XYZ file of C-alpha atoms in Angstrom:
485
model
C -2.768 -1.045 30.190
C 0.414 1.421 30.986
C 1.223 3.761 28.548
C 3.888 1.726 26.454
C 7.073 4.010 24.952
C 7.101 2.866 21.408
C 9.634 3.685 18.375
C 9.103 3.160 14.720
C 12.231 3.000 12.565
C 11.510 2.781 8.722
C 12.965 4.124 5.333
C 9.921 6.372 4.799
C 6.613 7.444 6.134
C 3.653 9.545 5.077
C 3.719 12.486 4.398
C 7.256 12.749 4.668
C 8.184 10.860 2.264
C 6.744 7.712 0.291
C 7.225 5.336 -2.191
C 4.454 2.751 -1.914
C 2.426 0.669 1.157
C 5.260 0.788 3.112
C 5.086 4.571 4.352
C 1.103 4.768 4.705
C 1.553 2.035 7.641
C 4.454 3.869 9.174
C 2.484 7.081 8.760
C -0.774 5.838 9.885
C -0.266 2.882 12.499
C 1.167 5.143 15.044
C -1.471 7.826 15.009
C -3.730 4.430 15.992
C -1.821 3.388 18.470
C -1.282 7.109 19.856
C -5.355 7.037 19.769
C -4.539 3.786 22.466
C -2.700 5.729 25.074
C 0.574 4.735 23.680
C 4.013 7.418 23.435
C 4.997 7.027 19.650
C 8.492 8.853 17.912
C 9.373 8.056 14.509
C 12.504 7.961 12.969
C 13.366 8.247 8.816
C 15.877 9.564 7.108
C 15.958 13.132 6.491
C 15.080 13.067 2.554
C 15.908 16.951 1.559
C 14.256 16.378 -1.698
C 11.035 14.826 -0.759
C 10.014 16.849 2.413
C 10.546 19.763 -0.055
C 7.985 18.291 -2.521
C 5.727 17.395 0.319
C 6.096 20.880 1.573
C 6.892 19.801 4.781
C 8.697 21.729 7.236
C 11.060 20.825 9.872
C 13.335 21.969 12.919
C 16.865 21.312 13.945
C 17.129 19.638 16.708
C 20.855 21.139 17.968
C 21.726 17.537 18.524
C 23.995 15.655 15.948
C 25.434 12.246 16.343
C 29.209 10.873 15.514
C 29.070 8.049 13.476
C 31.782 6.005 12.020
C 30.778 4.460 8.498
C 33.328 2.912 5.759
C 35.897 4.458 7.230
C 34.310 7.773 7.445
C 33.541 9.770 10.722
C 30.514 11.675 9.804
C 28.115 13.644 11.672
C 24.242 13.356 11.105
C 22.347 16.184 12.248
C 18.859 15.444 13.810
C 15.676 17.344 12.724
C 12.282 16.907 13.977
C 8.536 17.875 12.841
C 4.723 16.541 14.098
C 2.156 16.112 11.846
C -1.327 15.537 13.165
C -0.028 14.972 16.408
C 2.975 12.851 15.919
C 6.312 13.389 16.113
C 9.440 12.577 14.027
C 12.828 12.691 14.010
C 14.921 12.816 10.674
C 18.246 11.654 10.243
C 20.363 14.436 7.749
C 22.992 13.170 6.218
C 22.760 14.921 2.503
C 25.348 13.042 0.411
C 22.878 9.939 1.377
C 20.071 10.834 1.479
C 19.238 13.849 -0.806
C 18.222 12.153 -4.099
C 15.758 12.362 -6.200
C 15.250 8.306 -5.380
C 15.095 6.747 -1.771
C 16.043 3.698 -2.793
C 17.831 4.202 -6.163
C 16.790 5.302 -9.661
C 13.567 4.442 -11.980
C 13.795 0.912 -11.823
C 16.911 0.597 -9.554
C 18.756 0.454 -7.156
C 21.480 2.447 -5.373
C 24.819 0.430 -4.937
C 25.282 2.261 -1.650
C 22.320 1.533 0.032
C 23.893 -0.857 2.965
C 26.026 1.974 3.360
C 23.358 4.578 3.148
C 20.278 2.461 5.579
C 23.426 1.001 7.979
C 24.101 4.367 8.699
C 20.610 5.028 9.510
C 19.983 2.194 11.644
C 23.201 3.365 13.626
C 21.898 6.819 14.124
C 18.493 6.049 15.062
C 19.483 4.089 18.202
C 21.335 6.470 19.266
C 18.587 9.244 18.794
C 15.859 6.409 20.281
C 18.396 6.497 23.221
C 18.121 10.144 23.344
C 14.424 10.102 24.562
C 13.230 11.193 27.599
C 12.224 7.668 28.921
C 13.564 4.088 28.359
C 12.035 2.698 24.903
C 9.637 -0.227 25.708
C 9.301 -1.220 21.984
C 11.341 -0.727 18.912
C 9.259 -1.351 15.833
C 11.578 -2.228 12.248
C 10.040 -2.393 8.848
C 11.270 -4.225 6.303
C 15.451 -4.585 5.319
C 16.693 -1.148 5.625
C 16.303 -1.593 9.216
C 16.779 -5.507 9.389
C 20.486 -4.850 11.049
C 18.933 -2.786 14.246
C 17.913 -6.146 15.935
C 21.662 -7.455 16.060
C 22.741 -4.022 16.371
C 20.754 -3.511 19.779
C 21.905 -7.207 21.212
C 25.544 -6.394 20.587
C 26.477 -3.568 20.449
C 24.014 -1.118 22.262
C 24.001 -2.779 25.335
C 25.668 0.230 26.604
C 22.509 2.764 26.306
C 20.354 2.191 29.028
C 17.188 4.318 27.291
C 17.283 1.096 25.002
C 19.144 -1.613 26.330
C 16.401 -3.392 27.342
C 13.952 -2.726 24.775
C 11.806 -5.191 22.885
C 12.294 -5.564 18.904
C 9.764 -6.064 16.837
C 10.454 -6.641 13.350
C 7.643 -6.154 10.226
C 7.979 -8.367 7.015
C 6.106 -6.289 4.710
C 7.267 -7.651 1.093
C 9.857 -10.801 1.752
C 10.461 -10.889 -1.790
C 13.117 -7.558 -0.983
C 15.545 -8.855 1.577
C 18.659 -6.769 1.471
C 21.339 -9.039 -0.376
C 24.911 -7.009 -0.171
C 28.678 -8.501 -0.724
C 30.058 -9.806 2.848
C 32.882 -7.644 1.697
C 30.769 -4.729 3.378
C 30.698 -6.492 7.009
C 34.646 -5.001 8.044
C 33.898 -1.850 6.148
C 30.798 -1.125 8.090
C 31.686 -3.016 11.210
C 28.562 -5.435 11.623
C 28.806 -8.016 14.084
C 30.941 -10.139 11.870
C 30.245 -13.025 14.783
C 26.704 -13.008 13.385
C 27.550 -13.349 10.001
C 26.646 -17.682 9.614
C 24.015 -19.717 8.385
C 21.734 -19.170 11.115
C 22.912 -15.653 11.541
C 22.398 -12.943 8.510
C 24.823 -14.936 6.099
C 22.957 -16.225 2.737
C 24.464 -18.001 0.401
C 28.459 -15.976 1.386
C 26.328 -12.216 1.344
C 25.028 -10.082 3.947
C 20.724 -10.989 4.148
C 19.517 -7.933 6.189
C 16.358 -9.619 6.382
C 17.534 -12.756 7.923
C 18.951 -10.977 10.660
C 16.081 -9.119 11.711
C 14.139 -12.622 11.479
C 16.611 -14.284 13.659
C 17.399 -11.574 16.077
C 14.143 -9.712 16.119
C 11.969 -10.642 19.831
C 8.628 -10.637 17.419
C 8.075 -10.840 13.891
C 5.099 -9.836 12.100
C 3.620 -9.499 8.595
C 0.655 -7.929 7.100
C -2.117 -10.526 7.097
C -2.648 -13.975 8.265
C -2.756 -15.360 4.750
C 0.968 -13.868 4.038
C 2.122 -15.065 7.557
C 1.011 -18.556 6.472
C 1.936 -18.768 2.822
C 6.082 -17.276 3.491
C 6.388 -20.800 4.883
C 5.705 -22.401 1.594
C 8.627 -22.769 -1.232
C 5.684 -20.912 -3.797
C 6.043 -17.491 -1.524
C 9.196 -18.343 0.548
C 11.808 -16.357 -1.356
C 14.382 -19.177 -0.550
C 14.301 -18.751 3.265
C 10.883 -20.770 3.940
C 13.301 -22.989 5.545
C 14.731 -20.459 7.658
C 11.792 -18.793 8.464
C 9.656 -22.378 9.515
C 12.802 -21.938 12.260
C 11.640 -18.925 13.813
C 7.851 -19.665 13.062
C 6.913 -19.220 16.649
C 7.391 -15.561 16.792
C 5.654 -14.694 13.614
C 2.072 -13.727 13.543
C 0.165 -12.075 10.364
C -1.803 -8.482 11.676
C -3.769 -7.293 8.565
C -3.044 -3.338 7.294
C -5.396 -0.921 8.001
C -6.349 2.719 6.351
C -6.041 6.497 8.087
C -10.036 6.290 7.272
C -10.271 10.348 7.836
C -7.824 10.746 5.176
C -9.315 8.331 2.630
C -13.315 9.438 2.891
C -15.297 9.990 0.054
C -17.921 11.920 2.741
C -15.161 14.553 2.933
C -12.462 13.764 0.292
C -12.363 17.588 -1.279
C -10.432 15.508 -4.931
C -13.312 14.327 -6.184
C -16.138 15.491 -8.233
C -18.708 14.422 -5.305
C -18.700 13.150 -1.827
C -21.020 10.341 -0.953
C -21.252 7.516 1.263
C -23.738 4.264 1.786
C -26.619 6.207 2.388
C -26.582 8.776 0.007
C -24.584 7.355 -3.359
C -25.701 9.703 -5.719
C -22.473 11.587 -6.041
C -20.290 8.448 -7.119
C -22.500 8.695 -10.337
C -21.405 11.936 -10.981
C -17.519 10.930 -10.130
C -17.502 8.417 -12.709
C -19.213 10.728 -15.065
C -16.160 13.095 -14.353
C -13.678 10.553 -14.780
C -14.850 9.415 -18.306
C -15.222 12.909 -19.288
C -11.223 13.696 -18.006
C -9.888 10.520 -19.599
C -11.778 10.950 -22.924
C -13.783 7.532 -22.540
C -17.412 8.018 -23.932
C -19.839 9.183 -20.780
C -22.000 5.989 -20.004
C -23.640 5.667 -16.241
C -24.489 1.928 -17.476
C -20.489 1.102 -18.971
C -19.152 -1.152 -16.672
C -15.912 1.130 -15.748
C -12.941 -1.034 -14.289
C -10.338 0.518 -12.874
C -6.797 -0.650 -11.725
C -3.745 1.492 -9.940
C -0.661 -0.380 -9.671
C 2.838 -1.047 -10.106
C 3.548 -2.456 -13.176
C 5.258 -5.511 -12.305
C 4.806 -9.727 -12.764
C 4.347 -9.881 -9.315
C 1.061 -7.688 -10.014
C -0.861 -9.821 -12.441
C -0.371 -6.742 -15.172
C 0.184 -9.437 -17.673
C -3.355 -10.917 -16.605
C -5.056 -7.699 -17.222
C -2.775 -7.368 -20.792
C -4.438 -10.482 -21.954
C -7.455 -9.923 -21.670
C -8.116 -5.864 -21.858
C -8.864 -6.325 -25.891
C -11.790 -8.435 -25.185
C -12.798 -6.860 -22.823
C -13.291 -3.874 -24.612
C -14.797 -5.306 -27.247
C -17.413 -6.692 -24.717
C -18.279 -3.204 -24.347
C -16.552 -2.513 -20.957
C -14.012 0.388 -20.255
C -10.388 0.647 -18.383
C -8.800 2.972 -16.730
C -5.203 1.982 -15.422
C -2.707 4.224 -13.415
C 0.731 3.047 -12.584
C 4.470 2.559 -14.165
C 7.121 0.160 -13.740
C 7.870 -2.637 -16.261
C 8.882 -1.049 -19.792
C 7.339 -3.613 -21.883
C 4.090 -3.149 -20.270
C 4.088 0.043 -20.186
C 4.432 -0.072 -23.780
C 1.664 -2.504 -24.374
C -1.283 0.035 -22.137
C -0.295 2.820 -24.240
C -0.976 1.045 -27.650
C -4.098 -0.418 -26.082
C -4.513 3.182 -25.277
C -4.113 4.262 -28.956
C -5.749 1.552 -30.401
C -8.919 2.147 -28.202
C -8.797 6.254 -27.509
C -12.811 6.199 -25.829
C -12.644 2.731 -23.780
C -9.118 2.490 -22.652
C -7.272 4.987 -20.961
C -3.340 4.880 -19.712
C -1.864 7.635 -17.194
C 2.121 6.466 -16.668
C 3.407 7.398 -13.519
C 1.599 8.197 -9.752
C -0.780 10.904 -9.669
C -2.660 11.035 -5.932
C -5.514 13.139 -6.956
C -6.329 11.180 -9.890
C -5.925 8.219 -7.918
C -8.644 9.569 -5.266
C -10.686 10.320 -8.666
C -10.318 7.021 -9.851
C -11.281 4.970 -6.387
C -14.244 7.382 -6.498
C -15.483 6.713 -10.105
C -14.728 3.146 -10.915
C -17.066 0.503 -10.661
C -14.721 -2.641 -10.266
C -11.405 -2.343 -8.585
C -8.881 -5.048 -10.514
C -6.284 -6.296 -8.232
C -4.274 -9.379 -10.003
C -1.399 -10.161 -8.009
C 0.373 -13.170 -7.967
C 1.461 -12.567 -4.365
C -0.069 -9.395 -2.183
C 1.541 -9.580 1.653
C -1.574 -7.569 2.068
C -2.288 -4.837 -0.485
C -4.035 -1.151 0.425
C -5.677 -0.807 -3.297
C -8.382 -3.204 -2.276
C -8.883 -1.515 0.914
C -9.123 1.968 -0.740
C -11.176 0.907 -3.148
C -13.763 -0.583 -0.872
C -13.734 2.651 0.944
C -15.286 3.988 -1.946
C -17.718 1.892 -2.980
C -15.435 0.003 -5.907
C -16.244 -3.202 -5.890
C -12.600 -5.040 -5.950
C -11.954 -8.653 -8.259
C -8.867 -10.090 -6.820
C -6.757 -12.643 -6.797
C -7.502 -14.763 -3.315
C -3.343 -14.528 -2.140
C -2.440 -12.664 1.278
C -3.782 -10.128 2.310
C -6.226 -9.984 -0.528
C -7.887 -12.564 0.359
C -8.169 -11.941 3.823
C -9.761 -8.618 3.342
C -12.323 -9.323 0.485
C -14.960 -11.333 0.889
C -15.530 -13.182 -1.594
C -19.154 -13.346 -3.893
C -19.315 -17.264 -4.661
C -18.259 -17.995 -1.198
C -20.527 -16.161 0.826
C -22.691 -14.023 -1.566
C -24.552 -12.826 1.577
C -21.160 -10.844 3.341
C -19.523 -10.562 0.195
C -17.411 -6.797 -0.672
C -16.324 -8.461 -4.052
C -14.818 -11.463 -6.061
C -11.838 -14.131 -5.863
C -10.490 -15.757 -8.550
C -7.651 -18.584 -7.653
C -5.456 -19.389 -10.157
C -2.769 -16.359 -12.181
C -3.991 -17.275 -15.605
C -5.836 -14.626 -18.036
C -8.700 -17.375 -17.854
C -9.441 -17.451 -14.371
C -9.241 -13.681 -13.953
C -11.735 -13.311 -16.943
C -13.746 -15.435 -15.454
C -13.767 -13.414 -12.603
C -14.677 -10.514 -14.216
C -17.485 -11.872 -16.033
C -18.845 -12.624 -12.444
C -18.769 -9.024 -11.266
C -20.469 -7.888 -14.369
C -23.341 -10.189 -14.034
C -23.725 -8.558 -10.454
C -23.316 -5.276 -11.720
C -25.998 -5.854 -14.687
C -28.179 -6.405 -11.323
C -28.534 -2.811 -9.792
C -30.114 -4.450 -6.440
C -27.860 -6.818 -5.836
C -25.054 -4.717 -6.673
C -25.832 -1.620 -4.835
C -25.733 -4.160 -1.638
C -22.549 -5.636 -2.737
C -21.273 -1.774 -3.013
C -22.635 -0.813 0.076
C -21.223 -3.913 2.131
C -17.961 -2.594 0.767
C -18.446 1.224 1.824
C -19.231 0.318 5.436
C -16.472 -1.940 5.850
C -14.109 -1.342 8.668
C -10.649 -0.608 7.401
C -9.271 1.412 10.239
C -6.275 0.626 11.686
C -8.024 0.469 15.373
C -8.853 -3.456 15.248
C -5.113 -3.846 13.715
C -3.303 -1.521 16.277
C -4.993 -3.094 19.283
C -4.069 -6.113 17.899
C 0.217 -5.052 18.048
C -0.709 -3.414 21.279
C -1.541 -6.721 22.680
C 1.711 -8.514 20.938
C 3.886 -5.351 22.474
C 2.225 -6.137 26.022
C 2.876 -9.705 25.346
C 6.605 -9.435 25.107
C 7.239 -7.200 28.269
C 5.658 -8.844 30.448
C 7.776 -12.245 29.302
């Protein structure tokens, strides 16, 4: 197999900068399919802000690009950096880009963002087309860069380096699709030819989504499971319709982990490394975490664990239910996460109400996060719909046995205990109600009350293979599969 010129173009990537699931694929499914023989560039936006945070440095390129944008001429510096061996570019363009949100405010959004990720798009081909050899693949993620598809097919024709490069377009939530007034179309000069039913128009507004789906030479999303259930009108998002059109392109590759980054053999945040033949030091991890979160230091207290959003489409209201009991059984929780005010409210009077069972950190802490995969027993995972979910996978990694509910990717990665006791990393439960994911529970805690049979549950979990090398063979093959067309 030839060594294949490949581009990412996303809205953020680890360690750059990051927001959720989105940037550890972009910052980890390269480095895999480097590790293949592939040449991999990717592009972001240069996000001032965050690579400050991130403390991560970077180095003009002394190459800027023109760029027209609602009615604007602007130029957009380029930057570039490598981390571990890969390389970026970054896309400056401060009055954009240098906020203290990527995609808007706590619980918002930006009203300039077609403006803001248009922009992007536009400036990325160019810079793709600034590469030493002709691009054999450009790879999109999700509907900031939903527009380079049409872009490319009508209106790049002109750059040779990427004229007659293959798109391939990743679906990783469809539930955000990129909805914008058509008014923007003129003032940003899309393809306004494009803009119909079987185009990117939805219901008289731009749907960047839809045009990536339509125009895209591939499409792919982040398990099987998701790939099958986006054709349904339960996990559609009003284009299952639209999307049973274009079917024959789409294909479901599961997410994978950076596995040297997330190792609890090595991982210098928690109390103790360990691993599936020498488990001792997750005993003294969870002793650690009780003692930092004030919960009262038990080895036998079933400890579960969940890190999260707090959103519906989470299953946060699932947990809310039931936590009371549950700590009344005797059982502790530790949740980390924010989003949804109300709930947010509810975990910190649980919180109160229960100061050494229950414990509440709002917002995203990494290291505690590492600390919390480490010392938890069960791993709660809830979602109502999961295109494929990296919690689960984490947890696993450390030996935290995850109850979730069996939707996308969730259920394609853990297998589950009634099922196929013999395989199984940890439990399903079907239906959202508080009922079924109690019931769950209950299941895990029977196992755990069984130190033989859990320890092999545990262990199954710790040696499971979540790299990304199964996964990224698996797009090198689709990539192959579309040149030689």
């Amino acid at each position: 197999m030839s060594a294949l010129n490949i581009v990412f173009i996303a809205s953020e990537a680890s360690p750059l900068a990051k927001t959720g699931g989105l940037a550890d694929v972009t910052g980890s499914l390269p480095h895999a399919l480097k590790h293949l023989g592939h040449d991999l560039t990717v592009i972001i936006p240069f996000y001032r802000h965050h690579l400050q945070q991130a403390g991560i440095t970077t180095t003009p390129m002394n190459q800027s690009i023109e760029m027209w944008a609602d009615g604007m001429q602007r130029t957009c510096p380029l930057h570039q950096t490598e981390c571990d061996g890969l390389r970026f570019i970054l896309v400056e363009q401060d009055d954009l880009f240098d906020r203290e949100g990527i995609y808007g405010p706590a619980g918002g959004a930006y009203e300039d963002n077609l403006l803001r990720f248009l922009l992007f798009d536009r400036v990325a081909l160019e810079a793709a087309a600034l590469l030493d050899r002709p691009v054999d693949i450009l790879h999109c993620h999700d509907w900031q860069t939903g527009m380079i598809p049409v872009l490319l097919k009508t209106q790049y024709q002109h750059q040779p380096n990427i004229a007659r490069a293959k798109t391939v377009y990743t679906i990783h939530n469809l539930a955000y699709q990129g909805y914008f007034p058509a008014t923007w179309i003129h003032r940003l000069g899309l393809p306004s030819h494009h803009y119909h039913p079987e185009g990117y128009e939805f219901h008289d507004q731009i749907n960047c989504m839809k045009a990536a789906i339509a125009y895209a030479d591939a499409l792919t999303t982040v398990s099987p499971t998701y790939a099958e259930e986006i054709l349904t009108p339960e996990y559609g998002c009003h284009i299952e319709g639209f999307l049973r059109n274009h079917a024959y392109k789409l294909s479901g590759i599961v997410n994978g982990l950076d596995i040297d980054q997330w190792n609890p053999q090595t991982d210098t945040s928690i109390a103790a490394t360990y691993g599936a033949g020498n488990i001792a030091g997750k005993k003294q991890c969870k002793a650690l975490l009780q003692q930092q979160c004030g919960l009262s230091v038990s080895a036998d207290t079933p400890l579960l664990v969940l890190i999260s959003r707090l959103a519906e489409q989470k299953g946060i209201d699932l947990l809310l239910a039931n936590a009371a009991q549950w700590v009344e059984r005797g059982y502790q929780i530790i949740v980390l996460g924010s989003g949804d005010p109300q709930d947010e409210h509810s975990l910190h009077a649980l919180a109160d109400a229960y100061p050494s069972s229950l414990y509440f950190w709002r917002g995203f802490n990494e290291t505690l996060a590492r600390q919390i995969y480490a010392g938890g027993d069960i791993f709660l995972m809830p979602s109502r719909f999961e295109p494929c979910g990296l919690g689960q996978l984490m947890a696993m990694r450390y030996g935290t046995v995850p109850v979730v509910r069996a939707t996308g990717g969730l259920k394609d990665t853990v297998t589950d205990h009634t099922a196929n006791p013999e395989h199984a990393t940890g439990f399903h439960f079907t239906d959202a109600t508080p009922e079924a994911f109690d019931h769950a529970v209950e299941a895990a805690i029977a196992a755990y009350r069984q130190p033989h049979h859990w320890s092999d549950i545990r262990t199954r979990a710790l040696k499971r293979d979540s790299s990304w090398e199964a996964s990224a063979a698996d797009y090198a093959h689709l990539y192959n599969q579309l040149l030689n067309r």
